[in-house]
Coordinates of C-alpha atoms and ligand atoms in Angstrom, one line a residue:
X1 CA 134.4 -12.3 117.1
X2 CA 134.7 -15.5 115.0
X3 CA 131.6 -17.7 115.2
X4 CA 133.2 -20.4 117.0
X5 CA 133.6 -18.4 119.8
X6 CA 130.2 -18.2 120.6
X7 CA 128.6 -21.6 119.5
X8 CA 129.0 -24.1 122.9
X9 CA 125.3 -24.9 123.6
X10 CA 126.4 -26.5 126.6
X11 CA 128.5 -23.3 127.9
X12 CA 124.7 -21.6 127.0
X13 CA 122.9 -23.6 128.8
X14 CA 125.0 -23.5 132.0
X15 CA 124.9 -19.6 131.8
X16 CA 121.5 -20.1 131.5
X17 CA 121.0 -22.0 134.4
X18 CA 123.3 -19.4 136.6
X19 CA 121.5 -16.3 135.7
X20 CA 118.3 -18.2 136.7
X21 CA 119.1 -20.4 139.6
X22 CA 116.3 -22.9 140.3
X23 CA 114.9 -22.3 137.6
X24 CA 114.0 -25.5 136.0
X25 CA 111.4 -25.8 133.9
X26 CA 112.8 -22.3 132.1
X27 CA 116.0 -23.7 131.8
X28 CA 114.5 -26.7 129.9
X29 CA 112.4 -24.7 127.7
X30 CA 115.6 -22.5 126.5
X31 CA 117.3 -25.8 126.6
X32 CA 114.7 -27.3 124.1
X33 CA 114.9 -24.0 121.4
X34 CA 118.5 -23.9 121.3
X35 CA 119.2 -27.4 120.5
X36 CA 118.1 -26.3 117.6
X37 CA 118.6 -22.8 116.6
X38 CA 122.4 -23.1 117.7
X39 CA 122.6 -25.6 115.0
X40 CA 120.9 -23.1 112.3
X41 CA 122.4 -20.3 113.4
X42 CA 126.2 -22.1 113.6
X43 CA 126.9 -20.1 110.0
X44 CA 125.4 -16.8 111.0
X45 CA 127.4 -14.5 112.2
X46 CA 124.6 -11.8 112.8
X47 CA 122.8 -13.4 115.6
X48 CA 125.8 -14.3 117.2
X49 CA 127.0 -11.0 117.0
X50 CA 124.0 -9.7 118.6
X51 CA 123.3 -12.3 120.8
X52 CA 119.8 -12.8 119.6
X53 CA 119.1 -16.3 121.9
X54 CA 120.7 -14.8 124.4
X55 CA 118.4 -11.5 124.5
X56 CA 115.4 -13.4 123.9
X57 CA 116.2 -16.2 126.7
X58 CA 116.2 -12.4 129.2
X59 CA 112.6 -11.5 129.7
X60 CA 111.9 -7.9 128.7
X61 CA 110.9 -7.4 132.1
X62 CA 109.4 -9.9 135.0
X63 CA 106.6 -8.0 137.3
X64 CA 105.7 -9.4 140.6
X65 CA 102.7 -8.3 142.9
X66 CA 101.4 -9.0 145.4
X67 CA 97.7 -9.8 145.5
X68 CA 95.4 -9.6 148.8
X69 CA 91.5 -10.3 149.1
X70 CA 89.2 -11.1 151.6
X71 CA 87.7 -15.0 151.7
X72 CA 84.2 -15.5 152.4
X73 CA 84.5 -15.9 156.0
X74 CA 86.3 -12.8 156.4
X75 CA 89.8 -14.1 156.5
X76 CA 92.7 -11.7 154.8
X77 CA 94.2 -13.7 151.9
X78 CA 97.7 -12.9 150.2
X79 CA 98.9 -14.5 147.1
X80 CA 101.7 -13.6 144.7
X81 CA 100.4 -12.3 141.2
X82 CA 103.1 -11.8 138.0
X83 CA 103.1 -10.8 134.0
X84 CA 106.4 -12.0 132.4
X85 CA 106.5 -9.8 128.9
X86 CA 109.3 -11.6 127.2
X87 CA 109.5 -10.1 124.0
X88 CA 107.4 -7.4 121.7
X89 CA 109.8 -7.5 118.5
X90 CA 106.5 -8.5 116.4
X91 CA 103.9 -7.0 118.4
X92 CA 102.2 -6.2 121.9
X93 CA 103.1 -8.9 124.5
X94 CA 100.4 -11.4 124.2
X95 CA 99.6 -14.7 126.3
X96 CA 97.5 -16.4 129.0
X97 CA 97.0 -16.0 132.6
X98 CA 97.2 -19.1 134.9
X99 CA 95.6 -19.7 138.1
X100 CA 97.5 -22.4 140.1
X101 CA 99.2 -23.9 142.9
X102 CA 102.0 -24.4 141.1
X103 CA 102.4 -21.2 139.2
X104 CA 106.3 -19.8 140.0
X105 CA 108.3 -17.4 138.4
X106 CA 110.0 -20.1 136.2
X107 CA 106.6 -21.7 135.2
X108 CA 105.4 -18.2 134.0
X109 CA 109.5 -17.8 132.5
X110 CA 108.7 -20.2 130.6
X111 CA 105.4 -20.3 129.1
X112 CA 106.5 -17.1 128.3
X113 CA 109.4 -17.7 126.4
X114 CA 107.8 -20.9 124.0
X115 CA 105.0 -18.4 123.2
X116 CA 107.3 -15.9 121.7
X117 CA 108.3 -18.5 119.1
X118 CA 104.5 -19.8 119.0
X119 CA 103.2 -16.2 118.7
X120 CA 105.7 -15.8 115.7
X121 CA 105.0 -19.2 114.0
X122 CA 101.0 -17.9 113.7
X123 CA 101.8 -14.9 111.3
X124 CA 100.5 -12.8 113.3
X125 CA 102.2 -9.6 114.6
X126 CA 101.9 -10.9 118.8
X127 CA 104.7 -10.5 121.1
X128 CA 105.0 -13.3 124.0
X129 CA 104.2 -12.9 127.4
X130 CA 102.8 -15.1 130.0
X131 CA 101.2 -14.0 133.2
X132 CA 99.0 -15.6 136.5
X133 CA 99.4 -16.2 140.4
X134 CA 99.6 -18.9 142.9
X135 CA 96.1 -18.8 143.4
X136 CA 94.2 -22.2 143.4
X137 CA 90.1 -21.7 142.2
X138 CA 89.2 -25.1 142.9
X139 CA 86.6 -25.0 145.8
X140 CA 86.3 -21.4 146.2
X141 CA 83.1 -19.4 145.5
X142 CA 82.0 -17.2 142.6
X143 CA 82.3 -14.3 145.0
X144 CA 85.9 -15.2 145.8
X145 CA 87.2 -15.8 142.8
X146 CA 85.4 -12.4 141.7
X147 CA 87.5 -10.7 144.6
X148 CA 91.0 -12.1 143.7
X149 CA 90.1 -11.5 139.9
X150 CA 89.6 -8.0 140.6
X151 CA 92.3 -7.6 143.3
X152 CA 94.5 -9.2 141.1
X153 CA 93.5 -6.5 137.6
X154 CA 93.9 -4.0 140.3
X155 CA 97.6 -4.2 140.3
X156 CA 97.9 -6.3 136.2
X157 CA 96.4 -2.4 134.5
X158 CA 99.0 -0.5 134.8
X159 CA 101.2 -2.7 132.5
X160 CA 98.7 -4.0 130.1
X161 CA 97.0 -2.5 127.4
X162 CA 95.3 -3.4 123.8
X163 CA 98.6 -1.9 121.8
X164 CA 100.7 -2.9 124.9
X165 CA 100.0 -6.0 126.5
X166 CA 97.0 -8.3 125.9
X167 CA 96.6 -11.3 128.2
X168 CA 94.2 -14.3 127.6
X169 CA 93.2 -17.2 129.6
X170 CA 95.2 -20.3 130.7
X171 CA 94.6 -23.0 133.3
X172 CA 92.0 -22.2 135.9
X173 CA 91.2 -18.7 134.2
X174 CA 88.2 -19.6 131.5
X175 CA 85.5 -17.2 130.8
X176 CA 84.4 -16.4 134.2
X177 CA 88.0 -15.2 135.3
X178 CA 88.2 -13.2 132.1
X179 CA 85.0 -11.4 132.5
X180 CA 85.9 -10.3 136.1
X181 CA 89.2 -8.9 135.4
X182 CA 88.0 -7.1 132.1
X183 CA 85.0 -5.7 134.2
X184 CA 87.6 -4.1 136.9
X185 CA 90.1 -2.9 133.9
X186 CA 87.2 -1.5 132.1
X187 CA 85.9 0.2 135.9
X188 CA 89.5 1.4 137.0
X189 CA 90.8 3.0 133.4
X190 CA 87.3 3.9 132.2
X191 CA 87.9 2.3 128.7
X192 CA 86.3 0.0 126.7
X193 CA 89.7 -1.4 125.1
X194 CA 90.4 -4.8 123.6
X195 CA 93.0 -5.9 126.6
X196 CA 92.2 -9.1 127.1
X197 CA 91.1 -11.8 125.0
X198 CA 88.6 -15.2 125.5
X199 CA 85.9 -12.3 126.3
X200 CA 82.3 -13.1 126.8
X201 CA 80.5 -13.0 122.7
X202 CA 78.4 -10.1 124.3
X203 CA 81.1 -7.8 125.3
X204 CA 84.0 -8.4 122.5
X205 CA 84.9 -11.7 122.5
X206 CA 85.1 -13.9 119.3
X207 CA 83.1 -17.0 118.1
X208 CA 85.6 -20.1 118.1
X209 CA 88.0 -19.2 120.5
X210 CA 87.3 -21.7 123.4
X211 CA 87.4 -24.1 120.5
X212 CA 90.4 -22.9 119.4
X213 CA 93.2 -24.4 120.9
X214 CA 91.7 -27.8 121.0
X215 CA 90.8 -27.9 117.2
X216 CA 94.0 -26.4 116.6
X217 CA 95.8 -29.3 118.3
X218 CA 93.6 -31.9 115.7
X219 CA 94.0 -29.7 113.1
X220 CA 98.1 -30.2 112.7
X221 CA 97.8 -33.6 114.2
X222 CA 95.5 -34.0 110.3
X223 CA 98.4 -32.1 108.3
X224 CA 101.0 -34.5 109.7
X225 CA 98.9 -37.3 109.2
X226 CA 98.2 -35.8 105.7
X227 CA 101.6 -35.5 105.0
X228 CA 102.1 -39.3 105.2
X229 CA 99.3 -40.5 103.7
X230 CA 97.3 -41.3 106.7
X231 CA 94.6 -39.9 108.2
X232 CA 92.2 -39.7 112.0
X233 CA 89.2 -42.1 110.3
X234 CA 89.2 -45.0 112.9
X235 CA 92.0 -43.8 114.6
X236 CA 92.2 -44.5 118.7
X237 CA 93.3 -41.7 120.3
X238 CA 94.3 -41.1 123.9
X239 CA 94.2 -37.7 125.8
X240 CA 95.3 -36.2 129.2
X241 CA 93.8 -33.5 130.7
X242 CA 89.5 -32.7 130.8
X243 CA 89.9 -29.0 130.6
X244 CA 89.3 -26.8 127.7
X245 CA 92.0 -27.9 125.5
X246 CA 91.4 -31.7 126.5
X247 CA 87.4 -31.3 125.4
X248 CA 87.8 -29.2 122.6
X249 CA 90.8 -31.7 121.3
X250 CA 88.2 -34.7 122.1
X251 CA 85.4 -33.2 120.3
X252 CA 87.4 -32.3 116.6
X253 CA 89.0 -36.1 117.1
X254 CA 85.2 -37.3 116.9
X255 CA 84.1 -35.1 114.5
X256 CA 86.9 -36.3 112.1
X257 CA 86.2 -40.0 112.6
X258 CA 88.6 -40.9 115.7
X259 CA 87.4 -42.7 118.7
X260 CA 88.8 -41.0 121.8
X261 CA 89.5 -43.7 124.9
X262 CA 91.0 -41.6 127.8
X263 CA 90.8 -38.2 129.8
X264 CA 92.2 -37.3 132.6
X265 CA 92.8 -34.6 135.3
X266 CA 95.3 -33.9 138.4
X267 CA 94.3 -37.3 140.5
X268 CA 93.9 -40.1 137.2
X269 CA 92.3 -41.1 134.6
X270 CA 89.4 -42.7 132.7
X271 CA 89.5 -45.4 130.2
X272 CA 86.2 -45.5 128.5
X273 CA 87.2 -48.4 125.6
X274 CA 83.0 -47.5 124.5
X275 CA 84.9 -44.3 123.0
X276 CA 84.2 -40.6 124.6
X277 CA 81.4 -39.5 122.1
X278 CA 80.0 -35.9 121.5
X279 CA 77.0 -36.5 124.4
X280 CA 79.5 -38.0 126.8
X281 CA 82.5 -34.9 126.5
X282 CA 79.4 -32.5 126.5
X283 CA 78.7 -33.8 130.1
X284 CA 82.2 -33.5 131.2
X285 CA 82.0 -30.1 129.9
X286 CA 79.4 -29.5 132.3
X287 CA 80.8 -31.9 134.6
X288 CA 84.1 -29.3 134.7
X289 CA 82.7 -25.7 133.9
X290 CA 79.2 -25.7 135.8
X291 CA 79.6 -28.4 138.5
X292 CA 83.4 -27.9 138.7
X293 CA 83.6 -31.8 139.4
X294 CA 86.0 -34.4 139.0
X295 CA 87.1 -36.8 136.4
X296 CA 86.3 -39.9 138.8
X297 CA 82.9 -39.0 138.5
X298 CA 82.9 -40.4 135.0
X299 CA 82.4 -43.8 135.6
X300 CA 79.4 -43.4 137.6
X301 CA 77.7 -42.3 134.8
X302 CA 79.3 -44.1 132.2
X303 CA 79.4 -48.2 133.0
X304 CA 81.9 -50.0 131.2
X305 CA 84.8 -47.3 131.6
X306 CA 87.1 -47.4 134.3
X307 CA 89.1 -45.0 136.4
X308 CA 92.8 -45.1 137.7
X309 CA 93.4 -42.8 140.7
X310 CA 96.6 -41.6 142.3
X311 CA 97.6 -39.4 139.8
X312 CA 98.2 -41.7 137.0
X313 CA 98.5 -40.8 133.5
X314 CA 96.8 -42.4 130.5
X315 CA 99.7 -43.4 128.0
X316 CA 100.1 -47.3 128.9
X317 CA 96.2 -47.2 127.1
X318 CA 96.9 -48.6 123.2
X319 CA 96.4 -46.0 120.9
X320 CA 97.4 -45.0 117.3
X321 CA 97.5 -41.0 118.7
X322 CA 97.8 -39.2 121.7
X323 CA 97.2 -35.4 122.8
X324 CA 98.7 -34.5 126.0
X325 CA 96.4 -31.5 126.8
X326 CA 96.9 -31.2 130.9
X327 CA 100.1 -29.3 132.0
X328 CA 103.7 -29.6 131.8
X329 CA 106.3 -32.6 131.9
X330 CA 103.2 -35.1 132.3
X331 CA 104.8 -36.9 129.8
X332 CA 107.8 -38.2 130.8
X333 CA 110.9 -40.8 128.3
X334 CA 109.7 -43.9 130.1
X335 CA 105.8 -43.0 129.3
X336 CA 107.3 -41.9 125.6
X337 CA 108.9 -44.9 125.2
X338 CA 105.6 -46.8 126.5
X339 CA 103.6 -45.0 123.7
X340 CA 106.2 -45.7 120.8
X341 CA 106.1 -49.5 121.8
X342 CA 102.8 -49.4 121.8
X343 CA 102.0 -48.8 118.1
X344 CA 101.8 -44.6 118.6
X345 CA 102.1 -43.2 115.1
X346 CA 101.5 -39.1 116.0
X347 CA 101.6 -36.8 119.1
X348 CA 100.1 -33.7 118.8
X349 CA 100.6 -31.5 122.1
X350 CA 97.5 -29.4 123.3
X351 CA 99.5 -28.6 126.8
X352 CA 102.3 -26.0 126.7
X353 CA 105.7 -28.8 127.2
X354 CA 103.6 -31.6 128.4
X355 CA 106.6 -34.1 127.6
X356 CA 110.1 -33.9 129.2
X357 CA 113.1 -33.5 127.2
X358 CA 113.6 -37.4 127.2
X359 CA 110.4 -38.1 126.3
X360 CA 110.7 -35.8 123.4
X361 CA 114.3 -37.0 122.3
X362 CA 112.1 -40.6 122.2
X363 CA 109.6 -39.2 119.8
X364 CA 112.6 -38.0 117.8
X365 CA 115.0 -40.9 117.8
X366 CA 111.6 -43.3 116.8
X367 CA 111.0 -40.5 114.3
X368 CA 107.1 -40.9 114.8
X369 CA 105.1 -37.8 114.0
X370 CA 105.7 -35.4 116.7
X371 CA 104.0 -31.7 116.7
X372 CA 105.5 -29.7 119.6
X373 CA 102.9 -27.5 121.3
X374 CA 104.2 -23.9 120.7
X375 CA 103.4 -25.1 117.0
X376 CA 100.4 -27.5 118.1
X377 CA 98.5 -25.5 120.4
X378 CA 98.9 -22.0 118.6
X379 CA 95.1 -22.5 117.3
X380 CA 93.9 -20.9 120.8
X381 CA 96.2 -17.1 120.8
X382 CA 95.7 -17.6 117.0
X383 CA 92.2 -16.5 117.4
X384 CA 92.9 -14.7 120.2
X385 CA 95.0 -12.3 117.9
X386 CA 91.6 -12.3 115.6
X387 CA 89.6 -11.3 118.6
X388 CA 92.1 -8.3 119.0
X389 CA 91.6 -7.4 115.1
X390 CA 88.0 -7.7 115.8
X391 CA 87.6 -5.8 118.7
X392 CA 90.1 -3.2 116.8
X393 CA 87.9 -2.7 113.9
X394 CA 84.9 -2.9 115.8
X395 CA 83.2 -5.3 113.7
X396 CA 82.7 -9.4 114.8
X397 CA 83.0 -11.9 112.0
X398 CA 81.3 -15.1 111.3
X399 CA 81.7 -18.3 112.7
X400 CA 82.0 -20.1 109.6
X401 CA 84.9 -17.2 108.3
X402 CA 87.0 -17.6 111.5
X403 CA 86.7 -21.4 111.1
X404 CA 88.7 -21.3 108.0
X405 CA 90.8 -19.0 109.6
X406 CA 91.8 -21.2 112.0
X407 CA 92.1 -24.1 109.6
X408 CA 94.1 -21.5 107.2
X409 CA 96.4 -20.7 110.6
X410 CA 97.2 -23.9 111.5
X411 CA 98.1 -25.3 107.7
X412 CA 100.3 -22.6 108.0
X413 CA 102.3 -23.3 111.0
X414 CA 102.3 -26.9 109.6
X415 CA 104.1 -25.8 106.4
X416 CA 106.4 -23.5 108.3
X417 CA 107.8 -26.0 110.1
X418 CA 107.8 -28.4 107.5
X419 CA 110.1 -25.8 105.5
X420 CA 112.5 -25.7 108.3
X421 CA 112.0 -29.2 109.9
X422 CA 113.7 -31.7 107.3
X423 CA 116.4 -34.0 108.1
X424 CA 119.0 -34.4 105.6
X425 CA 118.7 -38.3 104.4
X426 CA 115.5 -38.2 106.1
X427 CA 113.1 -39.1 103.3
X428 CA 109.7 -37.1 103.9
X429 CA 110.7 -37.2 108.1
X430 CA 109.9 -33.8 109.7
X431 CA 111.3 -33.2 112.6
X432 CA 108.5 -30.4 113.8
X433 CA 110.1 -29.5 117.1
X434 CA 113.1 -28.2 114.7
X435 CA 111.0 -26.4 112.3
X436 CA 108.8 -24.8 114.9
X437 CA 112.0 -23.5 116.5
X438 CA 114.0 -22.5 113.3
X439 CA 110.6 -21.1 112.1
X440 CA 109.5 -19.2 115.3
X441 CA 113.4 -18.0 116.3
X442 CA 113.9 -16.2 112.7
X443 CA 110.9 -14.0 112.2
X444 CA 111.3 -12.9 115.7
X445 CA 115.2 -12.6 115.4
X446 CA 115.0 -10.9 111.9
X447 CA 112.8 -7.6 113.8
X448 CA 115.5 -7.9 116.4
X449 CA 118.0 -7.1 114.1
X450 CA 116.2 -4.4 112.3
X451 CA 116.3 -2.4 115.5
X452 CA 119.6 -3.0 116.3
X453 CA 120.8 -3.4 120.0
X454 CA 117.9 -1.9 122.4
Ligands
NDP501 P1 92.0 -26.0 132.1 O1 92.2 -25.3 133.4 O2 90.8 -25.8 131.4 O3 92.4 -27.5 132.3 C1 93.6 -28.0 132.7 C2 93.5 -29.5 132.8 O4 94.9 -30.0 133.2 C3 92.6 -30.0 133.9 O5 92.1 -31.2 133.5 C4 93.5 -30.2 135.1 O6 93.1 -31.1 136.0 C5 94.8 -30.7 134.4 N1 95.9 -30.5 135.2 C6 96.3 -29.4 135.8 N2 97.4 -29.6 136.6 C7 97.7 -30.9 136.5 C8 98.6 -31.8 137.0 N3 99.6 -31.3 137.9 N4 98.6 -33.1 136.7 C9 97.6 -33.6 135.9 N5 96.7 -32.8 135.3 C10 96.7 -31.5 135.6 O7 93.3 -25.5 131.2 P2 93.4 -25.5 129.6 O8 92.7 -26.7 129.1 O9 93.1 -24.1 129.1 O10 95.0 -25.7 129.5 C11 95.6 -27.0 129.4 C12 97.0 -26.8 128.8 O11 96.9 -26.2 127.5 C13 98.0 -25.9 129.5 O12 99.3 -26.4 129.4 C14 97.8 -24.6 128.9 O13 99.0 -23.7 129.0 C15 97.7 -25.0 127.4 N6 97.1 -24.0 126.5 C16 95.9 -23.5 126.7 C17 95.4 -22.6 125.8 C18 94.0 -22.2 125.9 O14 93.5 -21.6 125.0 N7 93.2 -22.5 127.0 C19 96.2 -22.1 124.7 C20 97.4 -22.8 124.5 C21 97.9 -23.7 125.4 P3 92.7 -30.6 137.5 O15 91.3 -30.0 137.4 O16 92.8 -31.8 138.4 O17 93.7 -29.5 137.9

């Protein structure tokens, strides 16, 4: 078939949108790679031919579950539990589990889908896949999360594994969740495997990899800068979100001479225009892991900063640099626009698709520097694919070797996307969001074809 036939994103897109009805936020992710890729691939008659984007848009295979435990007054509890292993062309399935509310099949569709191109943009041989429940943690007890944890790995074993399937945290699963689901793997299949990563240090887990993500996210914001001429010295920065990624991406910003003015969770924000030092983002780290509080609580400790409630989002703050690090479209083309007027030079996404499609076609069209976070946030499975080599070898490096690692990693994806992100008559532009795709689509797509149609 000629390539014509097959090159009408918009006919894509719609099939898309059919096969997976309701299914938004999937549907925007596959919308947001094949801008691009349809574009690269226009002259390639071999992925059309073996409808490559269309084979990795089709999950591998979606489980569903069901999950029941028992609440601390006795009550029966049932929530719905899934792992989404998208594609293995480069290696096991590897991705986060997410405890939320708000966790759907689409959600999980599409985190796994962006971290098969993220996965492939690190080097390292890791599949994507993408996995958690409707469960929410907030106010529940150690004990209770401990019996939907193990509940929940009493179903996840039989289709994980350390050559097979290697999960990691996400929202609302941090260390604690980890260590309860690898203690019930480890009880029900009587192995001490690597199959799960973000592990305790005293059981397999790696140095650096709660910093990971966060650092990661500064990291590439500093090669774009770089790239420029710029740099973060003095540099006001504002981030969303007050979880791991939002801490660790607070704490890198400071160490690298930025002053960091805003954090955020689910019900506002805080403006601190003091600047979020090291001793104050240590006490939200306690504030958030220990005392599982709120962001509100802030300004009672802190005088001079200020919160806004009802959900509000920090981007009408001035800044020169922003890091959405909370959850998905948070960052919507008004709030982009906002951000541009506003004197924002680079946008460096912790969060998996924090910004909507309009809000990124803003970045774009103002041609600011804009790091998408399948390329952004790949500092966090980056190490997690370390731990697995780690925990393979049975040997656990040093901090101060897995540091340049990371450092090594993320230069990497930079240049990657660089390679692929020019514009023509676009002077030393990058446009990352096309490099991360052409970058992340080919590697995968190049195994696809080696094995032919399976
Ligand atoms: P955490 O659970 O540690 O923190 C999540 C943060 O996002 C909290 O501050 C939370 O606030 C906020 N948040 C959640 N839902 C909403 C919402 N609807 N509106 C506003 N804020 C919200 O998760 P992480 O820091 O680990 O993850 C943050 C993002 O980074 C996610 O997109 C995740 O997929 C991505 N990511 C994480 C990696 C990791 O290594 N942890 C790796 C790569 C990407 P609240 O407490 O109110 O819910």
């Amino acid at each position: 078939m000629a390539v014509a036939d097959h090159v009408d994103l918009s006919k894509f897109i719609e099939g898309v949108k059919r096969r997976n009805p309701g299914q938004t936020e999937f549907a925007q992710a596959v919308q947001e790679v094949a801008e691009d890729v349809f574009d690269y691939i226009k002259d390639k008659e071999q992925y059309h031919e073996y409808q490559i984007l269309r084979r990795i848009a089709e999950p591998d295979r979606v489980v569903s579950f069901r999950v029941c435990w028992e609440d601390d007054k006795g009550n029966i509890r049932v929530q719905r539990g899934w792992r989404v292993q998208n594609n293995n062309a480069i290696g096991p399935y590897k991705g986060g589990i997410r405890f939320h509310p708000s966790v759907t099949e689409s959600v999980l569709k599409f985190l796994a889908f962006e971290q098969t191109f993220k996965n492939s943009l690190t080097s390292l041989p890791m599949g994507g896949g993408k996995g958690g429940a409707n469960f929410n943690p907030k106010g529940k007890s150690d004990h209770e999360v401990m019996r939907f944890c193990q509940s929940f790995m009493t179903e996840l074993y039989r289709h994980v594994g350390a050559d097979v399937d290697v999960p990691a945290g996400d929202i609302g699963v941090g260390g604690r969740e980890i260590g309860y689901m690898f203690g019930q793997y480890k009880r029900i299949t009587n192995q001490f495997t690597g199959v799960l990563t973000g592990k305790g240090l005293e059981y397999g887990g790696s140095l650096i990899r709660t910093e990971a993500t966060g650092y990661g996210a500064v990291y590439f914001l500093q090669s774009m800068l770089t790239h420029v001429g710029k740099d973060l010295v003095g540099k006001k920065a504002v981030v969303s979100g007050s979880g791991n990624v939002a801490t660790h991406a607070a704490e890198k910003i400071v160490q690298l001479g930025g002053k960091v003015l805003t954090l955020s969770d689910s019900e506002g924000f805080i403006h601190d225009p003091a600047g979020i030092d090291q001793a104050k983002i240590n006490w939200v780290k306690d504030l958030k892991n220990k005392r599982r509080g709120r962001i509100s609580e802030y300004v009672k400790e802190f005088k001079g900063a200020t919160f806004t409630g009802g959900g509000a989002r920090p981007w009408a703050v001035p800044c020169d640099v922003a890091l959405p690090c909370a959850t998905q479209n948070k960052l919507n083309g008004e709030e982009a626009k906002t951000l541009v007027k506003n004197g924002c030079i680079g946008v460096s996404e912790g969060a998996n698709m924090p910004t909507t499609l309009e809000g990124v076609h803003v970045f774009k069209d103002a041609k600011i520097l804009y790091a998408p976070g399948k390329a952004a946030n790949a500092g966090g499975v980056s190490v997690s694919g370390l731990e697995m080599s780690q925990n393979s070898a049975r040997i656990a490096w040093k901090e101060e070797d897995l540091q340049k690692m990371l450092v090594d990693i993320m230069k990497g994806i930079h240049d990657r996307c660089a390679e692929h992100g020019g514009v023509a008559g676009g002077g030393k532009y990058i446009d990352y969001v096309k490099g991360a795709n052409i970058a992340g689509f080919k590697k995968v797509a190049d195994a696809m074809l080696a094995f032919g149609v399976v």
